Coordinates of C-alpha atoms and ligand atoms in Angstrom, one line a residue:
X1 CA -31.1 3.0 -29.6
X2 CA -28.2 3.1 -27.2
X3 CA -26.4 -0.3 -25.5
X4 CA -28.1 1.1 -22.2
X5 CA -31.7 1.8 -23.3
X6 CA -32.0 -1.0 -25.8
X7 CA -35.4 -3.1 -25.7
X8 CA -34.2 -6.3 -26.5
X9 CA -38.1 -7.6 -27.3
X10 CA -38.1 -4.6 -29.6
X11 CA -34.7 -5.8 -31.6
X12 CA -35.7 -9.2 -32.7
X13 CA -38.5 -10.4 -35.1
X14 CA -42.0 -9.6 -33.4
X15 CA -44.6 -12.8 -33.0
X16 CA -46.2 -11.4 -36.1
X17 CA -43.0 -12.0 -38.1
X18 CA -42.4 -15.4 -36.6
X19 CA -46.0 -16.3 -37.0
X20 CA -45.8 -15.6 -40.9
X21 CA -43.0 -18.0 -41.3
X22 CA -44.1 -20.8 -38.8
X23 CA -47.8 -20.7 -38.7
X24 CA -48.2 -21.5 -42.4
X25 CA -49.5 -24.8 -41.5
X26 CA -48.5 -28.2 -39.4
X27 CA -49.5 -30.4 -42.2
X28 CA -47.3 -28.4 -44.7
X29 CA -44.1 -28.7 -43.1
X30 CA -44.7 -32.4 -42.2
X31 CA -44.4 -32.9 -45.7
X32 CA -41.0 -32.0 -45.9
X33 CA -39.2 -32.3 -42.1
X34 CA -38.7 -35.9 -41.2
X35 CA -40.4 -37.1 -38.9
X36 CA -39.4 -35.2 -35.5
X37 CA -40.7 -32.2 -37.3
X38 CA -36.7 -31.0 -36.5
X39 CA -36.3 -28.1 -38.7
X40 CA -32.9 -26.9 -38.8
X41 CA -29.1 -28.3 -39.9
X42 CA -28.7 -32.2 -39.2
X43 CA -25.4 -33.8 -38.2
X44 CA -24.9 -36.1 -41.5
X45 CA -23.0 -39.3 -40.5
X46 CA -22.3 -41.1 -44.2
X47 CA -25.4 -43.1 -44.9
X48 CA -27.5 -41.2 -42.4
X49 CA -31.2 -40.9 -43.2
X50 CA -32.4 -37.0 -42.8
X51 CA -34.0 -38.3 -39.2
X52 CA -31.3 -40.8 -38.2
X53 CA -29.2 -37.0 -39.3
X54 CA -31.5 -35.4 -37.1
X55 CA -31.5 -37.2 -34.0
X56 CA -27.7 -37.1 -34.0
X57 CA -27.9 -33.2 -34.2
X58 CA -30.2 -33.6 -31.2
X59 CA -27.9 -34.9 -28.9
X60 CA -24.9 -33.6 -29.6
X61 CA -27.0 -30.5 -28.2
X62 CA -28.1 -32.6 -25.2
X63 CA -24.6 -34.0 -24.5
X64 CA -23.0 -30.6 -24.6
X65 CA -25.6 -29.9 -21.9
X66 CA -24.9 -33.1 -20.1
X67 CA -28.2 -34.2 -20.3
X68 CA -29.1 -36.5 -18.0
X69 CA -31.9 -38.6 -15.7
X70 CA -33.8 -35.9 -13.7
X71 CA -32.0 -32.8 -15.2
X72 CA -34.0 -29.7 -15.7
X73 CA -33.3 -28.2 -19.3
X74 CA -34.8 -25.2 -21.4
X75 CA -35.0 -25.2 -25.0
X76 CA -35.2 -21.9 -26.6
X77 CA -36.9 -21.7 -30.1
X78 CA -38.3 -24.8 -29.7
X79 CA -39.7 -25.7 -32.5
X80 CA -42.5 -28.6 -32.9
X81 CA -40.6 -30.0 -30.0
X82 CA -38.3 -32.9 -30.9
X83 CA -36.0 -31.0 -28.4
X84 CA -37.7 -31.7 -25.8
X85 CA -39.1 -34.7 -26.4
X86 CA -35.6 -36.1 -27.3
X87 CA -34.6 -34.8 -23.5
X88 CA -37.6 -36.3 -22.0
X89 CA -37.3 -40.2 -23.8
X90 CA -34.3 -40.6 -24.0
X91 CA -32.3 -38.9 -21.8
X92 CA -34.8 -39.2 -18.6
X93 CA -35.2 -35.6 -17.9
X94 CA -36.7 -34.3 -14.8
X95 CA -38.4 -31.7 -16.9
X96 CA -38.1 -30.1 -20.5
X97 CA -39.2 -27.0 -20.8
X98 CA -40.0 -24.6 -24.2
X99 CA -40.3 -21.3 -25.6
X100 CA -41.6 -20.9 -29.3
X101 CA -43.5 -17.3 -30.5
X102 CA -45.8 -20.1 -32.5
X103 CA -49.3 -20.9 -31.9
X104 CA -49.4 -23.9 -34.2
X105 CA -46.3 -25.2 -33.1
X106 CA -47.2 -24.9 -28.9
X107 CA -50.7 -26.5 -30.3
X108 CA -48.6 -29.4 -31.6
X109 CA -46.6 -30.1 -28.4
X110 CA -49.5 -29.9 -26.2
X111 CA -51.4 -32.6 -28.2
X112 CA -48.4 -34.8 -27.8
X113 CA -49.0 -35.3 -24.2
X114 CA -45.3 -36.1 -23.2
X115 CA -44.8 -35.9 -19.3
X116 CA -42.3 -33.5 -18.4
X117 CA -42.7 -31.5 -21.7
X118 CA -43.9 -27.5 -20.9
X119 CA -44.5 -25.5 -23.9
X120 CA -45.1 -21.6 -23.8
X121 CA -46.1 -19.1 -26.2
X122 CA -43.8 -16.5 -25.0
X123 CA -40.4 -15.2 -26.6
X124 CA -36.9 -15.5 -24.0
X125 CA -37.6 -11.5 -23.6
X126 CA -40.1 -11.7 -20.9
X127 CA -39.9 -15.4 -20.1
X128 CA -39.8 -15.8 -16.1
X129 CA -38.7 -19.2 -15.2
X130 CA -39.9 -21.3 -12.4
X131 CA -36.4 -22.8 -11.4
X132 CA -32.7 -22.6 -12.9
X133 CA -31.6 -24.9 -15.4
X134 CA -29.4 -28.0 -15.8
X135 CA -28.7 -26.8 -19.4
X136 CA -30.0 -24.8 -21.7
X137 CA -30.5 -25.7 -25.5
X138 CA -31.2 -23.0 -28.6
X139 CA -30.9 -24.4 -32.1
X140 CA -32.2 -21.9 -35.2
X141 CA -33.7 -19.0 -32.7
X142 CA -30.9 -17.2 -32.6
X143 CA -31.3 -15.8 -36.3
X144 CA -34.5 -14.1 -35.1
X145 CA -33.1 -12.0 -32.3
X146 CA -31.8 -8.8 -34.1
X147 CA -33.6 -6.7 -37.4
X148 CA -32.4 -6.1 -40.0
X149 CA -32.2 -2.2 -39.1
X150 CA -29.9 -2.6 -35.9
X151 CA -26.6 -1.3 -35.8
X152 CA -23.4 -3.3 -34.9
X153 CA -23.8 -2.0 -31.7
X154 CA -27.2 -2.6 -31.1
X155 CA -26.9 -6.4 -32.3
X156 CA -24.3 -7.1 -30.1
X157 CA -26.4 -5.7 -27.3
X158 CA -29.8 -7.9 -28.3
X159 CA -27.4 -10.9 -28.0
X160 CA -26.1 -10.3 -24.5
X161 CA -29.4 -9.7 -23.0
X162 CA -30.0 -12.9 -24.6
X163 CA -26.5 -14.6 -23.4
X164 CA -27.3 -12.4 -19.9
X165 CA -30.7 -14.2 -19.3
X166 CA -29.1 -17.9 -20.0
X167 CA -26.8 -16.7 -17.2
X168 CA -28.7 -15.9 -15.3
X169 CA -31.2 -19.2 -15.4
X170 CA -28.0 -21.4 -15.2
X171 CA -26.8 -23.3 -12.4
X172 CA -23.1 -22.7 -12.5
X173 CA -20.8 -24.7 -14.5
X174 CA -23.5 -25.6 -16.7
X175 CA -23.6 -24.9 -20.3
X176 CA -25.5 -23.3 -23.1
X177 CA -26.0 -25.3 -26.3
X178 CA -26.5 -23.2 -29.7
X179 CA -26.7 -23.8 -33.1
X180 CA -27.3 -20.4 -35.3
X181 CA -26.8 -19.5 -39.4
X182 CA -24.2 -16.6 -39.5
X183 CA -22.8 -14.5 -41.9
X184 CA -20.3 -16.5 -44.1
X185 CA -18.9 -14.9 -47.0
X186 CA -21.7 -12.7 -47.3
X187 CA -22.4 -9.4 -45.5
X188 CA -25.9 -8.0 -45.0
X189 CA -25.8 -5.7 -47.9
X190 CA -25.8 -9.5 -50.6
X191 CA -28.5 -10.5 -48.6
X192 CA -32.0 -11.2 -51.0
X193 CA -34.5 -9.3 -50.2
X194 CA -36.9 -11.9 -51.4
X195 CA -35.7 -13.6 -47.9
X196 CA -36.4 -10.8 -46.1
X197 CA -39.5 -10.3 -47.3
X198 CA -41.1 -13.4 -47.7
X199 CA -39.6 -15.9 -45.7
X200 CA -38.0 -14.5 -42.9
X201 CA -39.7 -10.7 -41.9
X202 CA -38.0 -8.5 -39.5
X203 CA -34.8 -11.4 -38.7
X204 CA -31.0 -10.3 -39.5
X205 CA -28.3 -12.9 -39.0
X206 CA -25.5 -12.4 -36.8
X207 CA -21.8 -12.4 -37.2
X208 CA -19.4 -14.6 -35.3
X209 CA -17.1 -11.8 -33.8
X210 CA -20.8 -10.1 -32.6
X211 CA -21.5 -13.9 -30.9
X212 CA -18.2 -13.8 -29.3
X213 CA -18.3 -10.1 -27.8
X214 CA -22.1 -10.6 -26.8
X215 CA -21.4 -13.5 -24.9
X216 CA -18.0 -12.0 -23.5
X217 CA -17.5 -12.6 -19.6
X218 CA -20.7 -14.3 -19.2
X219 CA -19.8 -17.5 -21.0
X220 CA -16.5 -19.6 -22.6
X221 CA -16.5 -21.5 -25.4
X222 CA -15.9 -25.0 -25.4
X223 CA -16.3 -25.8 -29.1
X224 CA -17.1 -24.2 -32.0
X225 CA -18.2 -25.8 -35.1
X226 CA -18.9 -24.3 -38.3
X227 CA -21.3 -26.9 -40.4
X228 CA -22.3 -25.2 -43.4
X229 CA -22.1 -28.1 -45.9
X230 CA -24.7 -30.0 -43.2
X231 CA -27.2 -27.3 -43.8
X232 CA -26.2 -27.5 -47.9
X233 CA -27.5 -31.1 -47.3
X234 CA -29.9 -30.6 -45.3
X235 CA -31.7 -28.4 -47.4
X236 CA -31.0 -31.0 -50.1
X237 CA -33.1 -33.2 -48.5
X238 CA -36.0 -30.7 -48.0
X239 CA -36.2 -30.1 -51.3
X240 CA -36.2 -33.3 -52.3
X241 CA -39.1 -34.1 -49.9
X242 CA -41.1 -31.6 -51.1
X243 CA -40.9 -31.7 -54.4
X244 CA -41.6 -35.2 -54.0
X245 CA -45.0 -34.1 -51.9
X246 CA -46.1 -30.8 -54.2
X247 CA -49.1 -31.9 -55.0
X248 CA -50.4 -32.2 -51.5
X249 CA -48.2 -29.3 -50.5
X250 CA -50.2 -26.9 -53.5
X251 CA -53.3 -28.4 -51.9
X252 CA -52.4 -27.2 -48.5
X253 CA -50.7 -23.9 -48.9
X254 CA -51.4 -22.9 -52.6
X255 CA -49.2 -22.5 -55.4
X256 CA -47.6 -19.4 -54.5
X257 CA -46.1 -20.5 -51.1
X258 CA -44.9 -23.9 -53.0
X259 CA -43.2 -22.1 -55.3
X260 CA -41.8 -19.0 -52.8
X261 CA -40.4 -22.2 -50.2
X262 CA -38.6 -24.1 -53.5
X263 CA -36.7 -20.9 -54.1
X264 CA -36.3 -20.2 -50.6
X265 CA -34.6 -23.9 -50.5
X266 CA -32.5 -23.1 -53.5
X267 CA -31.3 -20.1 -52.4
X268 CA -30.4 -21.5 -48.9
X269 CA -29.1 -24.4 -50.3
X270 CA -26.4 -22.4 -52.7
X271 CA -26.1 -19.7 -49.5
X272 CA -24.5 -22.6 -47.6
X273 CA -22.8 -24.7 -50.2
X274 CA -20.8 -21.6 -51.2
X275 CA -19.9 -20.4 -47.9
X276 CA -22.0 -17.2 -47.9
X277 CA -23.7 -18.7 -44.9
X278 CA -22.6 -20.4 -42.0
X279 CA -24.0 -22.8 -39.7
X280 CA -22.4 -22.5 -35.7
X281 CA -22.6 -25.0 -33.4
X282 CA -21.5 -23.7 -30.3
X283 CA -20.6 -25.3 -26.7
X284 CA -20.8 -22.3 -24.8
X285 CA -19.9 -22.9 -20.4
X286 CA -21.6 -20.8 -18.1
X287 CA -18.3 -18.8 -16.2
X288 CA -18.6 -17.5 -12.7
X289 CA -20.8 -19.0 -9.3
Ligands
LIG1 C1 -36.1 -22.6 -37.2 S1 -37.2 -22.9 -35.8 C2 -36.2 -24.0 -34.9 C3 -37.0 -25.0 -34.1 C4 -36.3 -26.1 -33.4 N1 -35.2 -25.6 -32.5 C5 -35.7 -27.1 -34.3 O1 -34.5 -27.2 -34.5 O2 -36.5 -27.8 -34.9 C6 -37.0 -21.3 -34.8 C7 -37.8 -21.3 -33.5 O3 -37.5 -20.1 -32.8 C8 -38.6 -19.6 -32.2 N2 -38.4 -18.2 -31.8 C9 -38.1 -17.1 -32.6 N3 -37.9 -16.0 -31.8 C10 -38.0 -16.4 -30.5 C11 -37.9 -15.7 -29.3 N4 -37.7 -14.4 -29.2 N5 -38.1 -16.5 -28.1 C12 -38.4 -17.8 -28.2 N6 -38.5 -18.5 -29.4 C13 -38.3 -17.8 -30.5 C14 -39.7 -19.8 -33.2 O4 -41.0 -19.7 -32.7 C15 -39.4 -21.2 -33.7 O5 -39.9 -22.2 -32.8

């Protein structure tokens, strides 16, 4: 694949791949997410409960965006929704709209019945949106957008048409909130293939230099954050949870998924702790009318 001929629905993980990983079961991953269902890095405050860590993660996102009454935001990757339903309660949004490749998840936000909240099953590839945006939020997507098989090249190329497309559904001035893991220490040669194969199929991590030149003329950054040791504790608290839950996690899922999500915990735990993973939080500003 050439920069000019790339399929950028072809480069990242298929719906099959997500599926694997996110359609396990509802009831599963309630055992261990707090009680948003938020599942990627908090923003730990000392004394912070995992949710209390959660929400804060929530709206530095929202601020970045400049969330406010009657805004119009987009939250790609998003998740069993406590995106959008933070943007709806809280901040008084006009509308929140979602994009997750998961049937169980969609199912999920639906039933919760939030006014303003729009869920679809459909990946940022071919999503066609009704209006621009106010502000546009992605946190843990980002990691699905590229295989494991791209070059450099082609990467960087997946992650403009991404960082293309939230320029294009942006009013100007307005800005793009994302929070991604990233290559640390580690290159994707160290990476387990246990991960690969198990717990995240067909997904490859970026690198920060491939962020910067995909998003190059199309967006500044504002801030840049690099909270690794909030995913190390993060993850602490997973594992805590479920551990604390296995029983009704074994009678859920089985014993072989219990015991293939504790190592995928400990793995991820150490990846971030020791700086072989990263965790970006980026204020990016859309540039240009
Ligand atoms: C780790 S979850 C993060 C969920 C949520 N943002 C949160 O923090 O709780 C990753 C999400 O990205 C979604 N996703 C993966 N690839 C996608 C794509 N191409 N377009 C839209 N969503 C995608 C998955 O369906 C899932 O909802």
């Amino acid at each position: 694949m050439t920069q000019a001929t790339l399929d950028c629905k072809a480069a990242g993980a298929s719906a099959h791949a997500i599926r694997h990983h996110y359609d396990l079961s509802n009831e599963f991953y309630a055992l261990w997410l707090d009680d948003t269902r938020t599942y990627s890095a908090a923003l730990w405050e000392p004394g912070d409960t995992l949710e209390q860590a959660q929400l804060r993660k929530l709206d530095h996102h929202a601020r970045n965006c400049a969330a406010g009454p009657g805004g119009h935001y987009l939250d790609i990757g998003c998740g069993w929704g406590s995106t959008l339903f933070r943007l709806m309660r809280t901040y008084g949004a006009g509308s929140a709209t979602g994009l997750t490749l998961s049937d169980a998840q969609a199912q999920y936000i639906e039933a919760q019945q939030v006014p303003g909240v729009t869920v679809k099953v459909q990946g940022w590839q071919v999503f066609d949106p009704p209006h621009p945006f106010d502000g546009i939020i992605s946190i843990g997507a980002f990691e699905h957008f590229a295989k494991p098989d791209l070059s450099d090249d082609d990467m960087v190329a997946a992650y403009r048409a991404f960082f293309a497309r939230c320029h294009a559904w942006l009013k100007p001035d307005c800005s793009l909130s994302l929070q991604t893991i990233a290559y640390g220490r580690a290159s994707r040669a160290d990476i387990n293939r246990f991960v690969l194969e198990q717990i995240f199929p067909e997904s490859d991590l970026p690198s920060l230099e491939q962020i910067v030149r995909a998003a190059k003329g199309l967006f500044e950054v504002v801030a840049l954050r690099n909270d690794r040791h909030h995913y190390a504790d993060t993850f602490r608290h997973w594992t805590a949870r479920l551990s604390g839950a296995r029983a009704q996690a074994v009678a859920l899922v089985g014993e072989d998924k219990v015991r293939t999500y504790q190592k995928y915990q400990g793995l991820f735990t150490i990846g971030f702790h020791t700086g072989a993973m990263d965790l970006y939080r980026l204020h990016l500003r859309r540039i240009g009318k």
